[in-house]
Amino acid sequence: MTFRVFLTGAAVALSASLVSFGAQAQTSWTMASGYPESSFFTQNIRAFIKEVDEKSGGKLKIDLRSNDSLIKLDAVKRAVQSGQVQIGEIRLGVYGNEGAMYNLDNTPGVATNYDEATKLKDAQAPFFGALFKKNGMRVITYVAWPGQGFYTKKPLTSLADLKGQKLRIYSKQTQAMGEKLGMEALILPFAEVPQAMSTGLIEAMWTSAQTGTDAQAWDYVKYFTYTGTMHNKNAIIVNERALRQLPADVQKIVIEAGEHATTRGWEMSKKASAEREQILKDHGMVVSQAPKDVMDKIAAIGKEMVGEWLATATPEEKAVYETYEKSLK
């Protein structure tokens, strides 16, 4: 009798220890992002999470909180740095007040197509890698946005049509561009766009076809006039301490999945540009190319802003720009 009780107790203890071991073998991360599930950025993250889960055999589970549902987009970097969340997606241009490098791909005319955007990303990656490492984080993915355009209630037939309009933009650089075009430019996060449109706080947007469909722009405006102009980037960042606490094989899986997300994300971006323009058309919007005087003015503004950027950049940041320029030749 005593022997049987002993065996039962031993079995319970062994079972408990195995459960405990299993619990220790699985790690859960929380991830924050600012974009809805319909966005190709979020879809790319979902594919990243699935790859990590499958290749790690469930050792690392990532719980994504999208669409600003946990942390506002502009606060994600601080949340990852502090360890409030272990991983997050950021829009690099949000942090332009922290350093000139964040503003480079937000400057009109610097990277007007995907090939240029790829070369700019390659030139910037070592700089951002060192910067984020110094602050306890690591960048594992870069993904470019599609080209940009104006969302307006009336046709954009000339530069004069932009004057005085209340324009929603998303960074200091795009705000400066809007003001140089004679518009009243206001920085607003994506999640606030529908309400701002419906209340008249803004009457136009300058953003991508992706954002226009996410915000269901057809409920507020009729026209999307494409300019291209820039392909700024989002990045997936991880807390370095959280990464280092993972087993070595899982660390490797996360890093490799991040690299795959970069490659896949750029292809998704290219595809999304055409697909999202078609969705705008399907909802009755008129999609067209910007008139010449608008394109000429944006190009002139871009040259001016590059000069202003160089005047504020550090020697290290200027060196990145010079590396990028050389890669274009």
mmCIF file of C-alpha atoms in Angstrom:
data_model
loop_
_atom_site.group_PDB
_atom_site.id
_atom_site.type_symbol
_atom_site.label_atom_id
_atom_site.label_comp_id
_atom_site.label_asym_id
_atom_site.label_seq_id
_atom_site.Cartn_x
_atom_site.Cartn_y
_atom_site.Cartn_z
ATOM 1 C CA MET A 1 0.000 0.000 0.000
ATOM 2 C CA THR A 2 2.704 2.421 0.961
ATOM 3 C CA PHE A 3 4.729 1.407 -2.099
ATOM 4 C CA ARG A 4 1.741 2.049 -4.396
ATOM 5 C CA VAL A 5 1.182 5.514 -2.875
ATOM 6 C CA PHE A 6 4.853 6.266 -3.362
ATOM 7 C CA LEU A 7 4.671 5.284 -7.039
ATOM 8 C CA THR A 8 1.530 7.366 -7.554
ATOM 9 C CA GLY A 9 3.163 10.372 -5.960
ATOM 10 C CA ALA A 10 6.300 9.868 -8.051
ATOM 11 C CA ALA A 11 4.247 9.633 -11.221
ATOM 12 C CA VAL A 12 2.426 12.873 -10.389
ATOM 13 C CA ALA A 13 5.723 14.611 -9.669
ATOM 14 C CA LEU A 14 7.233 13.342 -12.919
ATOM 15 C CA SER A 15 4.163 14.449 -14.876
ATOM 16 C CA ALA A 16 4.317 17.902 -13.291
ATOM 17 C CA SER A 17 7.995 18.232 -14.097
ATOM 18 C CA LEU A 18 7.360 17.315 -17.751
ATOM 19 C CA VAL A 19 4.581 19.908 -17.993
ATOM 20 C CA SER A 20 6.896 22.461 -16.420
ATOM 21 C CA PHE A 21 9.633 21.567 -18.892
ATOM 22 C CA GLY A 22 7.198 21.918 -21.783
ATOM 23 C CA ALA A 23 6.090 25.300 -20.517
ATOM 24 C CA GLN A 24 9.661 26.472 -20.262
ATOM 25 C CA ALA A 25 10.410 25.249 -23.775
ATOM 26 C CA GLN A 26 7.701 27.463 -25.271
ATOM 27 C CA THR A 27 8.103 31.238 -25.295
ATOM 28 C CA SER A 28 5.359 33.747 -26.088
ATOM 29 C CA TRP A 29 6.014 37.185 -27.570
ATOM 30 C CA THR A 30 3.602 40.061 -28.081
ATOM 31 C CA MET A 31 3.914 42.076 -31.301
ATOM 32 C CA ALA A 32 2.418 45.524 -31.960
ATOM 33 C CA SER A 33 1.673 47.124 -35.316
ATOM 34 C CA GLY A 34 -0.362 50.075 -36.525
ATOM 35 C CA TYR A 35 -2.013 48.672 -39.634
ATOM 36 C CA PRO A 36 -5.213 46.659 -40.207
ATOM 37 C CA GLU A 37 -5.422 43.008 -41.192
ATOM 38 C CA SER A 38 -6.247 44.042 -44.776
ATOM 39 C CA SER A 39 -2.837 45.692 -45.203
ATOM 40 C CA PHE A 40 -0.139 43.750 -47.051
ATOM 41 C CA PHE A 41 2.218 44.775 -44.228
ATOM 42 C CA THR A 42 0.061 42.876 -41.736
ATOM 43 C CA GLN A 43 -0.361 39.945 -44.110
ATOM 44 C CA ASN A 44 3.425 39.798 -44.444
ATOM 45 C CA ILE A 45 3.760 39.777 -40.655
ATOM 46 C CA ARG A 46 1.244 36.942 -40.414
ATOM 47 C CA ALA A 47 3.381 34.907 -42.831
ATOM 48 C CA PHE A 48 6.477 35.751 -40.740
ATOM 49 C CA ILE A 49 4.746 34.585 -37.548
ATOM 50 C CA LYS A 50 3.608 31.358 -39.204
ATOM 51 C CA GLU A 51 7.152 30.612 -40.409
ATOM 52 C CA VAL A 52 8.605 31.177 -36.942
ATOM 53 C CA ASP A 53 5.960 28.967 -35.344
ATOM 54 C CA GLU A 54 6.362 26.121 -37.822
ATOM 55 C CA LYS A 55 10.143 26.127 -38.046
ATOM 56 C CA SER A 56 10.606 26.416 -34.279
ATOM 57 C CA GLY A 57 8.169 23.570 -33.678
ATOM 58 C CA GLY A 58 6.036 25.893 -31.579
ATOM 59 C CA LYS A 59 8.918 26.967 -29.341
ATOM 60 C CA LEU A 60 8.152 30.624 -30.094
ATOM 61 C CA LYS A 61 4.578 31.895 -30.347
ATOM 62 C CA ILE A 62 4.004 35.500 -31.455
ATOM 63 C CA ASP A 63 0.707 37.221 -30.633
ATOM 64 C CA LEU A 64 0.164 40.071 -33.114
ATOM 65 C CA ARG A 65 -1.925 43.065 -32.010
ATOM 66 C CA SER A 66 -2.564 44.967 -35.247
ATOM 67 C CA ASN A 67 -4.260 48.261 -36.164
ATOM 68 C CA ASP A 68 -3.078 50.252 -33.121
ATOM 69 C CA SER A 69 -5.131 47.900 -30.922
ATOM 70 C CA LEU A 70 -2.418 47.605 -28.264
ATOM 71 C CA ILE A 71 0.086 50.400 -28.866
ATOM 72 C CA LYS A 72 -0.150 53.430 -31.155
ATOM 73 C CA LEU A 73 2.159 53.266 -34.168
ATOM 74 C CA ASP A 74 4.367 56.164 -33.093
ATOM 75 C CA ALA A 75 4.946 54.540 -29.668
ATOM 76 C CA VAL A 76 5.907 51.060 -30.898
ATOM 77 C CA LYS A 77 9.662 51.693 -30.998
ATOM 78 C CA ARG A 78 9.726 52.824 -27.382
ATOM 79 C CA ALA A 79 7.592 49.850 -26.365
ATOM 80 C CA VAL A 80 10.034 47.404 -27.992
ATOM 81 C CA GLN A 81 13.047 49.182 -26.523
ATOM 82 C CA SER A 82 11.586 49.094 -22.991
ATOM 83 C CA GLY A 83 10.487 45.462 -23.323
ATOM 84 C CA GLN A 84 6.780 46.287 -23.019
ATOM 85 C CA VAL A 85 6.480 44.173 -26.161
ATOM 86 C CA GLN A 86 9.213 41.984 -27.597
ATOM 87 C CA ILE A 87 8.659 42.792 -31.266
ATOM 88 C CA GLY A 88 6.910 45.431 -33.336
ATOM 89 C CA GLU A 89 6.483 47.032 -36.724
ATOM 90 C CA ILE A 90 7.384 50.697 -37.122
ATOM 91 C CA ARG A 91 7.296 53.283 -39.859
ATOM 92 C CA LEU A 92 10.808 54.712 -39.898
ATOM 93 C CA GLY A 93 9.671 58.184 -40.952
ATOM 94 C CA VAL A 94 7.659 58.561 -37.737
ATOM 95 C CA TYR A 95 10.930 59.141 -35.868
ATOM 96 C CA GLY A 96 12.291 61.956 -38.028
ATOM 97 C CA ASN A 97 12.727 64.212 -35.004
ATOM 98 C CA GLU A 98 15.290 61.731 -33.593
ATOM 99 C CA GLY A 99 17.728 61.920 -36.489
ATOM 100 C CA ALA A 100 18.038 62.939 -40.122
ATOM 101 C CA MET A 101 18.427 59.347 -41.350
ATOM 102 C CA TYR A 102 14.806 58.578 -40.496
ATOM 103 C CA ASN A 103 13.775 61.315 -42.929
ATOM 104 C CA LEU A 104 15.839 60.282 -45.935
ATOM 105 C CA ASP A 105 13.363 57.954 -47.620
ATOM 106 C CA ASN A 106 10.590 60.425 -46.716
ATOM 107 C CA THR A 107 12.227 63.082 -48.870
ATOM 108 C CA PRO A 108 10.578 63.571 -52.286
ATOM 109 C CA GLY A 109 12.687 62.447 -55.221
ATOM 110 C CA VAL A 110 15.281 60.446 -53.261
ATOM 111 C CA ALA A 111 13.859 57.012 -54.151
ATOM 112 C CA THR A 112 11.153 57.287 -56.791
ATOM 113 C CA ASN A 113 10.947 53.598 -57.781
ATOM 114 C CA TYR A 114 11.514 50.175 -56.207
ATOM 115 C CA ASP A 115 14.993 49.739 -57.667
ATOM 116 C CA GLU A 116 16.164 53.005 -56.109
ATOM 117 C CA ALA A 117 14.352 52.143 -52.881
ATOM 118 C CA THR A 118 16.188 48.812 -52.698
ATOM 119 C CA LYS A 119 19.558 50.495 -53.135
ATOM 120 C CA LEU A 120 18.673 53.078 -50.498
ATOM 121 C CA LYS A 121 17.667 50.308 -48.073
ATOM 122 C CA ASP A 122 20.996 48.548 -48.661
ATOM 123 C CA ALA A 123 22.904 51.775 -48.002
ATOM 124 C CA GLN A 124 20.934 52.555 -44.842
ATOM 125 C CA ALA A 125 20.877 49.068 -43.294
ATOM 126 C CA PRO A 126 24.365 49.154 -41.665
ATOM 127 C CA PHE A 127 23.632 52.586 -40.187
ATOM 128 C CA PHE A 128 20.243 51.568 -38.786
ATOM 129 C CA GLY A 129 21.684 48.261 -37.600
ATOM 130 C CA ALA A 130 24.279 50.042 -35.463
ATOM 131 C CA LEU A 131 21.802 52.674 -34.254
ATOM 132 C CA PHE A 132 19.185 50.193 -33.095
ATOM 133 C CA LYS A 133 21.798 47.892 -31.552
ATOM 134 C CA LYS A 134 23.057 50.780 -29.428
ATOM 135 C CA ASN A 135 19.516 51.193 -28.106
ATOM 136 C CA GLY A 136 18.947 47.505 -27.341
ATOM 137 C CA MET A 137 17.041 46.558 -30.488
ATOM 138 C CA ARG A 138 17.583 44.833 -33.787
ATOM 139 C CA VAL A 139 16.041 45.469 -37.201
ATOM 140 C CA ILE A 140 15.157 42.166 -38.874
ATOM 141 C CA THR A 141 12.925 43.321 -41.751
ATOM 142 C CA TYR A 142 12.569 46.308 -44.103
ATOM 143 C CA VAL A 143 9.578 46.712 -46.429
ATOM 144 C CA ALA A 144 8.933 49.608 -48.809
ATOM 145 C CA TRP A 145 5.618 51.351 -49.263
ATOM 146 C CA PRO A 146 4.111 51.648 -52.740
ATOM 147 C CA GLY A 147 4.348 55.017 -54.479
ATOM 148 C CA GLN A 148 2.220 57.890 -53.240
ATOM 149 C CA GLY A 149 -0.555 60.063 -54.595
ATOM 150 C CA PHE A 150 -3.209 62.643 -53.738
ATOM 151 C CA TYR A 151 -6.723 61.734 -52.643
ATOM 152 C CA THR A 152 -9.062 64.630 -53.397
ATOM 153 C CA LYS A 153 -12.776 65.357 -53.701
ATOM 154 C CA LYS A 154 -12.338 67.194 -57.000
ATOM 155 C CA PRO A 155 -10.114 66.400 -60.017
ATOM 156 C CA LEU A 156 -6.464 67.408 -59.733
ATOM 157 C CA THR A 157 -5.859 69.084 -63.072
ATOM 158 C CA SER A 158 -3.124 71.547 -62.103
ATOM 159 C CA LEU A 159 -0.985 72.751 -59.237
ATOM 160 C CA ALA A 160 -3.549 75.438 -58.455
ATOM 161 C CA ASP A 161 -6.079 72.770 -57.425
ATOM 162 C CA LEU A 162 -3.961 71.884 -54.380
ATOM 163 C CA LYS A 163 -3.730 75.374 -52.928
ATOM 164 C CA GLY A 164 -5.269 75.760 -49.489
ATOM 165 C CA GLN A 165 -6.556 72.187 -49.152
ATOM 166 C CA LYS A 166 -6.397 70.525 -45.719
ATOM 167 C CA LEU A 167 -4.022 67.623 -46.370
ATOM 168 C CA ARG A 168 -3.402 64.564 -44.210
ATOM 169 C CA ILE A 169 0.215 63.431 -44.263
ATOM 170 C CA TYR A 170 2.275 61.158 -42.002
ATOM 171 C CA SER A 171 5.713 62.668 -41.303
ATOM 172 C CA LYS A 172 7.584 65.934 -40.900
ATOM 173 C CA GLN A 173 9.054 65.582 -44.393
ATOM 174 C CA THR A 174 5.698 65.045 -46.071
ATOM 175 C CA GLN A 175 4.296 67.897 -44.005
ATOM 176 C CA ALA A 176 7.039 70.176 -45.337
ATOM 177 C CA MET A 177 6.274 69.036 -48.879
ATOM 178 C CA GLY A 178 2.566 69.735 -48.421
ATOM 179 C CA GLU A 179 3.254 73.209 -47.087
ATOM 180 C CA LYS A 180 5.614 73.972 -49.976
ATOM 181 C CA LEU A 181 2.743 72.976 -52.307
ATOM 182 C CA GLY A 182 0.570 75.608 -50.609
ATOM 183 C CA MET A 183 -1.550 73.167 -48.614
ATOM 184 C CA GLU A 184 -2.500 73.027 -44.923
ATOM 185 C CA ALA A 185 -0.663 69.821 -44.007
ATOM 186 C CA LEU A 186 -1.582 67.949 -40.841
ATOM 187 C CA ILE A 187 0.163 64.854 -39.476
ATOM 188 C CA LEU A 188 -2.317 62.144 -38.495
ATOM 189 C CA PRO A 189 -1.859 58.403 -37.784
ATOM 190 C CA PHE A 190 -3.694 56.050 -40.099
ATOM 191 C CA ALA A 191 -6.260 54.960 -37.497
ATOM 192 C CA GLU A 192 -7.550 58.555 -37.179
ATOM 193 C CA VAL A 193 -8.003 59.153 -40.917
ATOM 194 C CA PRO A 194 -11.654 58.027 -41.347
ATOM 195 C CA GLN A 195 -12.915 60.220 -38.493
ATOM 196 C CA ALA A 196 -10.818 63.186 -39.631
ATOM 197 C CA MET A 197 -12.257 62.845 -43.115
ATOM 198 C CA SER A 198 -15.848 62.534 -41.900
ATOM 199 C CA THR A 199 -15.567 65.567 -39.604
ATOM 200 C CA GLY A 200 -13.824 67.812 -42.134
ATOM 201 C CA LEU A 201 -10.563 68.046 -40.186
ATOM 202 C CA ILE A 202 -8.905 66.989 -43.443
ATOM 203 C CA GLU A 203 -10.240 67.073 -47.000
ATOM 204 C CA ALA A 204 -7.375 65.430 -48.886
ATOM 205 C CA MET A 205 -4.642 62.828 -48.289
ATOM 206 C CA TRP A 206 -1.219 62.171 -49.763
ATOM 207 C CA THR A 207 -0.475 58.492 -49.337
ATOM 208 C CA SER A 208 -0.435 55.155 -51.152
ATOM 209 C CA ALA A 209 -3.230 53.185 -52.788
ATOM 210 C CA GLN A 210 -2.768 50.681 -49.940
ATOM 211 C CA THR A 211 -3.671 53.242 -47.280
ATOM 212 C CA GLY A 212 -6.516 54.561 -49.402
ATOM 213 C CA THR A 213 -8.171 51.154 -49.531
ATOM 214 C CA ASP A 214 -7.479 50.468 -45.852
ATOM 215 C CA ALA A 215 -9.201 53.766 -45.002
ATOM 216 C CA GLN A 216 -11.999 53.175 -47.560
ATOM 217 C CA ALA A 217 -11.202 56.535 -49.108
ATOM 218 C CA TRP A 218 -14.144 56.209 -51.529
ATOM 219 C CA ASP A 219 -16.452 57.092 -48.645
ATOM 220 C CA TYR A 220 -14.950 60.592 -48.549
ATOM 221 C CA VAL A 221 -13.188 61.418 -51.821
ATOM 222 C CA LYS A 222 -13.547 60.664 -55.532
ATOM 223 C CA TYR A 223 -10.073 60.984 -57.052
ATOM 224 C CA PHE A 224 -6.663 59.336 -56.583
ATOM 225 C CA THR A 225 -3.901 61.094 -58.515
ATOM 226 C CA TYR A 226 -0.650 59.116 -58.535
ATOM 227 C CA THR A 227 2.726 60.829 -58.191
ATOM 228 C CA GLY A 228 5.097 58.018 -57.131
ATOM 229 C CA THR A 229 7.644 60.356 -55.554
ATOM 230 C CA MET A 230 8.930 58.146 -52.738
ATOM 231 C CA HIS A 231 8.961 54.617 -51.324
ATOM 232 C CA ASN A 232 9.489 55.035 -47.610
ATOM 233 C CA LYS A 233 9.903 52.000 -45.388
ATOM 234 C CA ASN A 234 8.456 50.101 -42.474
ATOM 235 C CA ALA A 235 10.669 47.909 -40.323
ATOM 236 C CA ILE A 236 10.151 44.973 -37.981
ATOM 237 C CA ILE A 237 12.257 45.408 -34.851
ATOM 238 C CA VAL A 238 12.897 43.103 -31.898
ATOM 239 C CA ASN A 239 14.099 43.675 -28.366
ATOM 240 C CA GLU A 240 17.687 42.398 -28.338
ATOM 241 C CA ARG A 241 17.495 40.998 -24.817
ATOM 242 C CA ALA A 242 14.331 39.046 -25.630
ATOM 243 C CA LEU A 243 15.988 37.700 -28.769
ATOM 244 C CA ARG A 244 19.111 36.620 -26.871
ATOM 245 C CA GLN A 245 17.011 34.757 -24.313
ATOM 246 C CA LEU A 246 15.758 32.406 -27.026
ATOM 247 C CA PRO A 247 17.639 29.167 -27.772
ATOM 248 C CA ALA A 248 20.281 29.683 -30.454
ATOM 249 C CA ASP A 249 18.357 27.696 -33.050
ATOM 250 C CA VAL A 250 15.201 29.770 -32.479
ATOM 251 C CA GLN A 251 17.172 33.017 -32.707
ATOM 252 C CA LYS A 252 18.414 31.866 -36.098
ATOM 253 C CA ILE A 253 14.873 31.027 -37.195
ATOM 254 C CA VAL A 254 13.608 34.502 -36.214
ATOM 255 C CA ILE A 255 16.417 36.271 -38.069
ATOM 256 C CA GLU A 256 16.008 34.147 -41.190
ATOM 257 C CA ALA A 257 12.222 34.581 -41.131
ATOM 258 C CA GLY A 258 12.822 38.325 -40.919
ATOM 259 C CA GLU A 259 15.021 38.179 -44.016
ATOM 260 C CA HIS A 260 12.336 36.198 -45.827
ATOM 261 C CA ALA A 261 9.775 38.820 -44.763
ATOM 262 C CA THR A 262 11.921 41.519 -46.381
ATOM 263 C CA THR A 263 12.084 39.682 -49.707
ATOM 264 C CA ARG A 264 8.405 38.726 -49.627
ATOM 265 C CA GLY A 265 7.303 42.156 -48.409
ATOM 266 C CA TRP A 266 8.866 44.018 -51.328
ATOM 267 C CA GLU A 267 7.127 41.720 -53.789
ATOM 268 C CA MET A 268 3.842 42.156 -51.928
ATOM 269 C CA SER A 269 4.315 45.920 -52.041
ATOM 270 C CA LYS A 270 4.771 45.908 -55.815
ATOM 271 C CA LYS A 271 1.726 43.700 -56.258
ATOM 272 C CA ALA A 272 -0.374 45.693 -53.796
ATOM 273 C CA SER A 273 0.191 48.945 -55.684
ATOM 274 C CA ALA A 274 -1.646 47.701 -58.785
ATOM 275 C CA GLU A 275 -4.217 45.644 -56.872
ATOM 276 C CA ARG A 276 -5.169 48.486 -54.565
ATOM 277 C CA GLU A 277 -5.542 50.946 -57.422
ATOM 278 C CA GLN A 278 -7.981 48.495 -58.999
ATOM 279 C CA ILE A 279 -9.939 48.285 -55.737
ATOM 280 C CA LEU A 280 -10.188 52.082 -55.724
ATOM 281 C CA LYS A 281 -11.561 51.940 -59.283
ATOM 282 C CA ASP A 282 -13.977 49.153 -58.356
ATOM 283 C CA HIS A 283 -15.436 51.454 -55.707
ATOM 284 C CA GLY A 284 -16.005 54.238 -58.199
ATOM 285 C CA MET A 285 -12.855 56.281 -57.726
ATOM 286 C CA VAL A 286 -11.054 57.893 -60.652
ATOM 287 C CA VAL A 287 -7.354 56.943 -60.759
ATOM 288 C CA SER A 288 -4.947 58.975 -62.905
ATOM 289 C CA GLN A 289 -1.363 60.212 -63.203
ATOM 290 C CA ALA A 290 -0.535 63.639 -61.757
ATOM 291 C CA PRO A 291 -0.310 66.535 -64.247
ATOM 292 C CA LYS A 292 3.110 67.764 -65.344
ATOM 293 C CA ASP A 293 3.121 71.008 -63.349
ATOM 294 C CA VAL A 294 2.437 69.067 -60.130
ATOM 295 C CA MET A 295 5.218 66.578 -60.877
ATOM 296 C CA ASP A 296 7.635 69.376 -61.787
ATOM 297 C CA LYS A 297 6.857 71.250 -58.582
ATOM 298 C CA ILE A 298 7.311 68.123 -56.422
ATOM 299 C CA ALA A 299 10.652 67.433 -58.162
ATOM 300 C CA ALA A 300 11.809 70.988 -57.431
ATOM 301 C CA ILE A 301 10.672 70.699 -53.821
ATOM 302 C CA GLY A 302 12.547 67.402 -53.563
ATOM 303 C CA LYS A 303 15.841 68.949 -54.655
ATOM 304 C CA GLU A 304 15.352 71.748 -52.156
ATOM 305 C CA MET A 305 14.566 69.305 -49.357
ATOM 306 C CA VAL A 306 17.580 67.108 -50.138
ATOM 307 C CA GLY A 307 19.730 70.199 -49.686
ATOM 308 C CA GLU A 308 18.013 70.922 -46.383
ATOM 309 C CA TRP A 309 18.489 67.296 -45.324
ATOM 310 C CA LEU A 310 22.220 67.388 -46.064
ATOM 311 C CA ALA A 311 22.530 70.566 -44.006
ATOM 312 C CA THR A 312 21.138 68.791 -40.926
ATOM 313 C CA ALA A 313 22.746 65.374 -41.416
ATOM 314 C CA THR A 314 25.746 64.132 -39.441
ATOM 315 C CA PRO A 315 28.929 63.106 -41.301
ATOM 316 C CA GLU A 316 27.904 59.449 -40.886
ATOM 317 C CA GLU A 317 24.460 60.140 -42.336
ATOM 318 C CA LYS A 318 25.937 62.082 -45.250
ATOM 319 C CA ALA A 319 28.234 59.120 -45.923
ATOM 320 C CA VAL A 320 25.172 56.862 -46.244
ATOM 321 C CA TYR A 321 23.646 59.245 -48.781
ATOM 322 C CA GLU A 322 26.900 59.362 -50.735
ATOM 323 C CA THR A 323 27.032 55.538 -50.781
ATOM 324 C CA TYR A 324 23.481 55.498 -52.088
ATOM 325 C CA GLU A 325 24.225 58.047 -54.817
ATOM 326 C CA LYS A 326 27.210 56.002 -55.990
ATOM 327 C CA SER A 327 25.044 52.889 -56.209
ATOM 328 C CA LEU A 328 22.778 54.684 -58.715
ATOM 329 C CA LYS A 329 25.597 55.229 -61.232
#
